[in-house]
Amino acid sequence: MNWRRRAIAPACRLFAAVAFALGCVLPAHAGQTLRVLTWPGYADPDLVKRFEQENDVRVQVSYVGSDEALRKHLASNGSINYDVFAANTAEMQFYIQHGVAVPLQLSNIPNRARQLPRFRDLQRVPGISRAGQVFAVAYTYAEMGLIYDRKQFSAPPVSLSAMWDPKYQGKVLAFDTSGHNFSIAALVMHANPFHLDEAQFRQSVAKLVALRRNVLTFYTLPEESVELFRRHSVALMFANYGRQQVKLLRNAGVDVGYVIPREGALAWLDCWAVTRGAANKALAERWINFMLDSKVSAELTRRQGLANTLAAGAATRDNDKLIWLEPVEDDQRRAAYWARILSGDVPEKL
């Protein structure tokens, strides 16, 4: 209520004074907090500070390390704990279907005009629109290839099956997630990575039990993977964060190579979206617009080694097979079985 533009009846003046004293009459942004849920490297402190200063707000950033963790956070309290979040296009379909994400006012995101044509044309980006409404804007993308220690390979590995090679037992790192790991097993089996029938699902379980027995461990965050790679002289790693991990390892002085295996590499496209619980939807959209600022996007690439949607980056080879993520046949079943595989259950018990 704008007390300065309304004549206040005598009986209401006391209420107005109390409301003012309690902080109910404030500037548009003073005291506001934008709650961001995202992935490591997407919201560096100096960039967050710049947004805070430009918008006279406070930004609270929370990080996740897997799609499962992201869902768990957004499911809490009806998604009212966060205002804006980053998710890949396959996951966005889930958030749209379940009402977690809300349609965007694209006029509040003018920096979209800076994006490359394939991202600016929303019809070419799968999973972000429904019934003529847009729920997310593309931000960054990467393929999930294999990182290998050049000193331990005489030639680059050519297949995902190298992760199962007994020669590298205890020297393999994989990512701790149910969805991707079942898809990787499916690729090795020459099956559809997103739609497993019952027989293929059982075969995938057996493959993942064998993988658990061959790996050193399963990581979640990119920095964790770098520390494990260095400390344990790892030979091979499934790169869930793609070239971001390559850059981190090389910055740490590790001589690594990076390949797209012959089966193909799962590839993700991360987007920004606004939750239905956003306290200030327009402010959340300003965050998305800020992330598409040319300098901010350039810093993402410079610091993290990830491609941004504004400038053409280091392209993969023409014959590299990229497999864009899709929703899977039963994500809850994959998650339940993955938890049991990690716990040490054998295929017969599954």
XYZ file of C-alpha atoms in Angstrom:
350
model
C 0.000 0.000 0.000
C 1.353 3.460 -0.931
C 0.686 5.598 2.141
C 2.044 8.759 0.450
C -0.618 8.722 -2.272
C -3.628 8.117 -0.088
C -5.298 10.299 2.490
C -5.263 8.282 5.663
C -8.297 8.473 7.915
C -7.455 9.357 11.526
C -8.320 5.855 12.700
C -5.761 4.354 10.270
C -2.838 6.650 11.050
C -1.749 4.621 14.054
C -1.780 1.438 11.948
C 0.350 3.153 9.310
C 2.879 4.258 11.902
C 3.122 0.754 13.348
C 3.465 -0.775 9.895
C 6.268 1.618 9.035
C 8.033 0.865 12.312
C 7.859 -2.853 11.540
C 9.454 -2.327 8.152
C 6.314 -2.865 6.092
C 6.951 0.255 4.020
C 10.283 -0.289 2.244
C 11.936 0.590 -1.058
C 11.203 -1.835 -3.876
C 14.303 -3.998 -3.352
C 15.732 -3.116 0.059
C 16.110 -6.129 2.257
C 15.153 -8.629 -0.445
C 16.994 -11.908 -0.844
C 17.196 -13.835 -4.104
C 17.593 -17.554 -3.442
C 19.553 -19.331 -6.164
C 19.871 -23.121 -6.495
C 22.556 -24.072 -8.964
C 25.654 -26.053 -9.879
C 29.293 -25.383 -8.957
C 30.853 -22.685 -11.103
C 27.571 -21.076 -12.157
C 27.474 -18.343 -9.504
C 30.959 -17.242 -8.469
C 31.089 -14.865 -5.466
C 32.413 -11.834 -7.363
C 29.656 -12.104 -9.975
C 27.051 -12.584 -7.265
C 28.340 -9.458 -5.540
C 28.034 -7.495 -8.754
C 24.392 -8.540 -9.135
C 23.718 -7.633 -5.513
C 25.160 -4.172 -5.989
C 23.365 -3.538 -9.258
C 19.990 -4.600 -7.831
C 20.337 -3.573 -4.163
C 19.539 -7.109 -2.982
C 21.173 -10.014 -1.221
C 21.776 -13.295 -3.078
C 21.828 -16.621 -1.262
C 23.398 -19.390 -3.361
C 22.967 -23.123 -2.708
C 24.800 -25.755 -4.739
C 23.848 -29.270 -5.852
C 25.950 -32.083 -7.258
C 23.362 -34.291 -8.978
C 19.938 -34.192 -10.591
C 18.609 -36.249 -7.698
C 19.827 -33.654 -5.193
C 18.263 -30.893 -7.264
C 14.888 -32.620 -7.200
C 15.121 -33.176 -3.481
C 15.823 -29.500 -2.806
C 13.033 -28.291 -5.057
C 10.531 -30.778 -3.628
C 11.011 -29.396 -0.115
C 8.202 -27.099 1.094
C 6.552 -26.939 -2.280
C 9.592 -25.275 -3.923
C 9.194 -22.120 -1.822
C 12.785 -22.322 -0.537
C 14.260 -21.093 -3.842
C 13.477 -18.447 -6.445
C 15.586 -19.428 -9.437
C 17.384 -22.650 -10.354
C 19.488 -24.286 -13.060
C 18.532 -27.642 -14.591
C 19.148 -29.528 -17.815
C 16.478 -29.766 -20.478
C 15.555 -33.357 -19.657
C 14.949 -32.435 -16.028
C 13.067 -29.286 -17.010
C 10.304 -31.424 -18.466
C 9.765 -32.901 -15.007
C 9.691 -29.474 -13.342
C 7.242 -28.116 -15.893
C 4.956 -31.136 -15.600
C 4.881 -30.950 -11.796
C 4.372 -27.206 -11.621
C 7.733 -26.425 -10.013
C 8.738 -24.037 -12.809
C 6.542 -21.169 -13.976
C 6.330 -19.448 -17.389
C 8.853 -16.662 -17.967
C 8.189 -13.092 -19.020
C 10.756 -13.009 -21.803
C 10.617 -9.225 -22.059
C 12.413 -9.202 -18.687
C 15.312 -11.113 -20.273
C 16.473 -8.825 -23.117
C 19.942 -10.418 -23.211
C 18.351 -13.384 -24.967
C 18.891 -11.346 -28.126
C 22.647 -11.924 -27.656
C 22.352 -15.729 -27.793
C 23.464 -17.837 -30.713
C 20.617 -18.567 -33.164
C 20.260 -22.210 -32.118
C 19.530 -21.115 -28.539
C 17.627 -17.946 -29.380
C 15.186 -19.973 -31.472
C 13.216 -21.510 -28.601
C 11.565 -24.065 -30.860
C 14.982 -25.645 -31.408
C 15.599 -26.127 -27.686
C 13.733 -29.232 -26.490
C 11.996 -29.493 -23.160
C 11.657 -25.822 -22.175
C 8.263 -24.901 -23.663
C 4.721 -26.104 -23.225
C 1.411 -24.872 -24.638
C 3.083 -21.844 -26.167
C 4.708 -20.763 -22.908
C 8.462 -20.703 -22.200
C 9.655 -21.992 -18.821
C 13.449 -21.815 -19.117
C 16.314 -20.132 -20.970
C 19.451 -21.981 -22.094
C 22.684 -21.053 -20.295
C 25.488 -23.573 -20.835
C 26.097 -27.029 -22.265
C 28.636 -29.829 -22.352
C 29.106 -33.376 -23.451
C 30.127 -36.044 -20.928
C 33.205 -37.657 -22.391
C 36.130 -39.573 -20.907
C 39.121 -37.912 -19.245
C 42.299 -39.982 -19.184
C 45.804 -39.653 -17.796
C 48.121 -39.412 -20.791
C 50.919 -41.083 -18.837
C 48.845 -44.230 -18.252
C 47.450 -44.597 -21.794
C 49.645 -45.236 -24.815
C 46.660 -44.241 -26.966
C 43.377 -42.524 -26.055
C 40.588 -44.855 -24.903
C 37.992 -45.304 -27.623
C 35.107 -46.898 -25.731
C 33.104 -46.473 -22.531
C 33.905 -50.133 -21.888
C 37.367 -48.992 -20.717
C 35.695 -48.083 -17.420
C 35.135 -51.803 -16.850
C 38.644 -52.881 -17.906
C 40.261 -54.880 -15.029
C 43.575 -53.343 -16.066
C 42.396 -50.090 -14.485
C 40.678 -51.538 -11.433
C 40.816 -49.022 -8.602
C 41.945 -46.293 -11.003
C 38.567 -45.334 -12.477
C 36.315 -42.512 -11.302
C 32.611 -42.437 -12.131
C 29.818 -40.047 -11.255
C 27.395 -40.780 -8.427
C 24.040 -40.627 -10.174
C 21.454 -43.208 -11.096
C 20.118 -41.821 -14.360
C 23.400 -41.287 -16.218
C 24.983 -44.520 -15.016
C 22.117 -46.685 -16.269
C 22.337 -44.804 -19.569
C 26.104 -45.398 -19.795
C 25.591 -49.108 -19.167
C 22.930 -49.127 -21.870
C 25.291 -47.485 -24.369
C 27.908 -50.160 -23.717
C 25.154 -52.747 -24.315
C 24.103 -50.950 -27.542
C 20.662 -50.286 -26.070
C 18.568 -47.111 -25.992
C 20.085 -45.188 -23.060
C 16.784 -43.627 -22.014
C 14.280 -46.431 -22.555
C 15.316 -49.811 -21.158
C 13.012 -52.817 -21.362
C 12.946 -55.291 -18.477
C 15.684 -57.553 -19.812
C 17.933 -54.590 -20.620
C 17.302 -53.091 -17.191
C 18.471 -56.314 -15.524
C 21.545 -56.427 -17.726
C 22.281 -52.799 -16.817
C 22.074 -53.636 -13.121
C 24.666 -56.366 -13.576
C 26.898 -53.992 -15.564
C 26.700 -51.356 -12.825
C 27.514 -53.839 -10.089
C 30.610 -54.759 -12.101
C 31.424 -51.057 -12.508
C 31.156 -50.490 -8.759
C 33.677 -53.266 -8.244
C 36.097 -51.747 -10.766
C 36.033 -48.070 -9.796
C 37.970 -46.285 -7.104
C 34.821 -44.419 -6.079
C 31.931 -42.286 -7.343
C 32.318 -38.508 -7.086
C 29.684 -35.763 -7.026
C 31.385 -32.368 -7.443
C 34.007 -31.331 -10.038
C 36.498 -30.132 -7.427
C 36.157 -33.439 -5.601
C 36.918 -35.340 -8.809
C 40.093 -33.314 -9.357
C 41.337 -34.004 -5.837
C 40.609 -37.733 -6.178
C 42.239 -37.866 -9.620
C 45.439 -36.295 -8.336
C 45.662 -38.039 -4.968
C 45.051 -41.563 -6.266
C 46.770 -41.367 -9.669
C 43.495 -42.099 -11.446
C 43.801 -43.351 -15.012
C 40.293 -42.777 -16.353
C 37.248 -40.728 -15.387
C 33.726 -40.356 -16.689
C 33.445 -36.572 -17.027
C 29.954 -35.634 -15.926
C 30.972 -31.951 -16.056
C 32.738 -32.324 -19.373
C 35.398 -29.787 -20.312
C 34.945 -28.007 -16.987
C 36.790 -30.906 -15.333
C 39.421 -30.961 -18.079
C 40.199 -27.317 -17.381
C 40.309 -27.850 -13.608
C 42.708 -30.775 -13.957
C 44.983 -28.957 -16.377
C 44.981 -25.906 -14.135
C 46.130 -28.254 -11.375
C 49.029 -29.404 -13.523
C 47.641 -32.812 -14.521
C 48.396 -33.947 -18.082
C 45.027 -35.259 -19.228
C 43.340 -35.958 -22.524
C 39.642 -35.861 -23.371
C 37.709 -38.011 -25.827
C 34.196 -38.679 -27.036
C 33.825 -42.493 -26.955
C 32.636 -44.382 -30.020
C 29.313 -45.209 -28.343
C 28.674 -41.477 -28.080
C 28.643 -39.048 -25.170
C 25.621 -38.053 -23.163
C 25.245 -34.301 -23.473
C 23.403 -31.815 -21.310
C 22.048 -28.327 -21.859
C 21.517 -26.430 -18.618
C 18.896 -23.710 -18.374
C 17.747 -21.137 -15.851
C 14.155 -21.280 -14.596
C 11.988 -19.608 -11.948
C 10.110 -21.542 -9.262
C 6.438 -21.134 -8.459
C 7.541 -20.187 -4.940
C 9.619 -17.221 -6.103
C 9.123 -14.263 -3.779
C 9.885 -11.812 -6.599
C 9.550 -13.337 -10.062
C 10.786 -10.209 -11.849
C 13.949 -10.198 -9.729
C 14.540 -13.864 -10.546
C 14.196 -13.032 -14.241
C 16.718 -10.219 -13.817
C 19.130 -12.840 -12.479
C 18.635 -14.894 -15.652
C 19.201 -11.805 -17.761
C 22.365 -11.049 -15.760
C 23.664 -14.569 -16.416
C 23.279 -13.877 -20.143
C 25.348 -10.712 -19.937
C 28.224 -11.087 -22.397
C 30.913 -10.533 -19.749
C 29.299 -12.913 -17.253
C 28.898 -15.658 -19.858
C 32.467 -15.122 -21.024
C 33.673 -15.597 -17.454
C 31.801 -18.903 -17.254
C 33.780 -20.140 -20.233
C 37.097 -18.648 -19.120
C 36.890 -19.927 -15.559
C 35.025 -23.212 -15.947
C 35.839 -24.291 -19.489
C 32.128 -24.635 -20.230
C 30.517 -23.449 -23.439
C 28.122 -20.532 -23.132
C 25.130 -19.761 -25.329
C 26.368 -16.376 -26.567
C 29.652 -17.214 -28.280
C 30.719 -20.140 -30.399
C 33.255 -22.172 -28.436
C 35.605 -25.032 -29.146
C 33.497 -27.303 -31.319
C 33.551 -31.058 -31.162
C 34.604 -32.938 -34.259
C 32.015 -33.524 -36.950
C 32.048 -37.270 -36.352
C 31.655 -37.003 -32.566
C 28.344 -38.536 -31.503
C 26.470 -36.429 -28.937
C 23.372 -37.864 -27.279
C 21.215 -35.125 -25.769
C 19.638 -36.095 -22.473
C 16.011 -37.205 -22.465
C 13.632 -38.317 -19.692
C 14.185 -41.981 -18.830
C 11.711 -44.850 -18.650
C 11.511 -44.855 -14.824
C 13.774 -42.479 -12.938
C 12.541 -43.583 -9.509
C 13.315 -47.204 -10.251
C 16.774 -46.295 -11.495
C 17.404 -44.307 -8.311
C 16.187 -47.111 -6.049
C 18.330 -49.735 -7.754
C 21.350 -47.456 -7.858
C 21.160 -46.945 -4.088
C 21.171 -50.720 -3.613
C 24.044 -51.196 -6.026
C 26.114 -48.687 -4.071
C 25.246 -50.461 -0.841
C 26.805 -53.668 -2.159
C 23.800 -55.763 -3.167
C 24.579 -58.350 -5.821
C 22.536 -58.809 -9.015
C 20.772 -61.920 -7.765
C 19.293 -59.993 -4.842
C 18.151 -57.197 -7.140
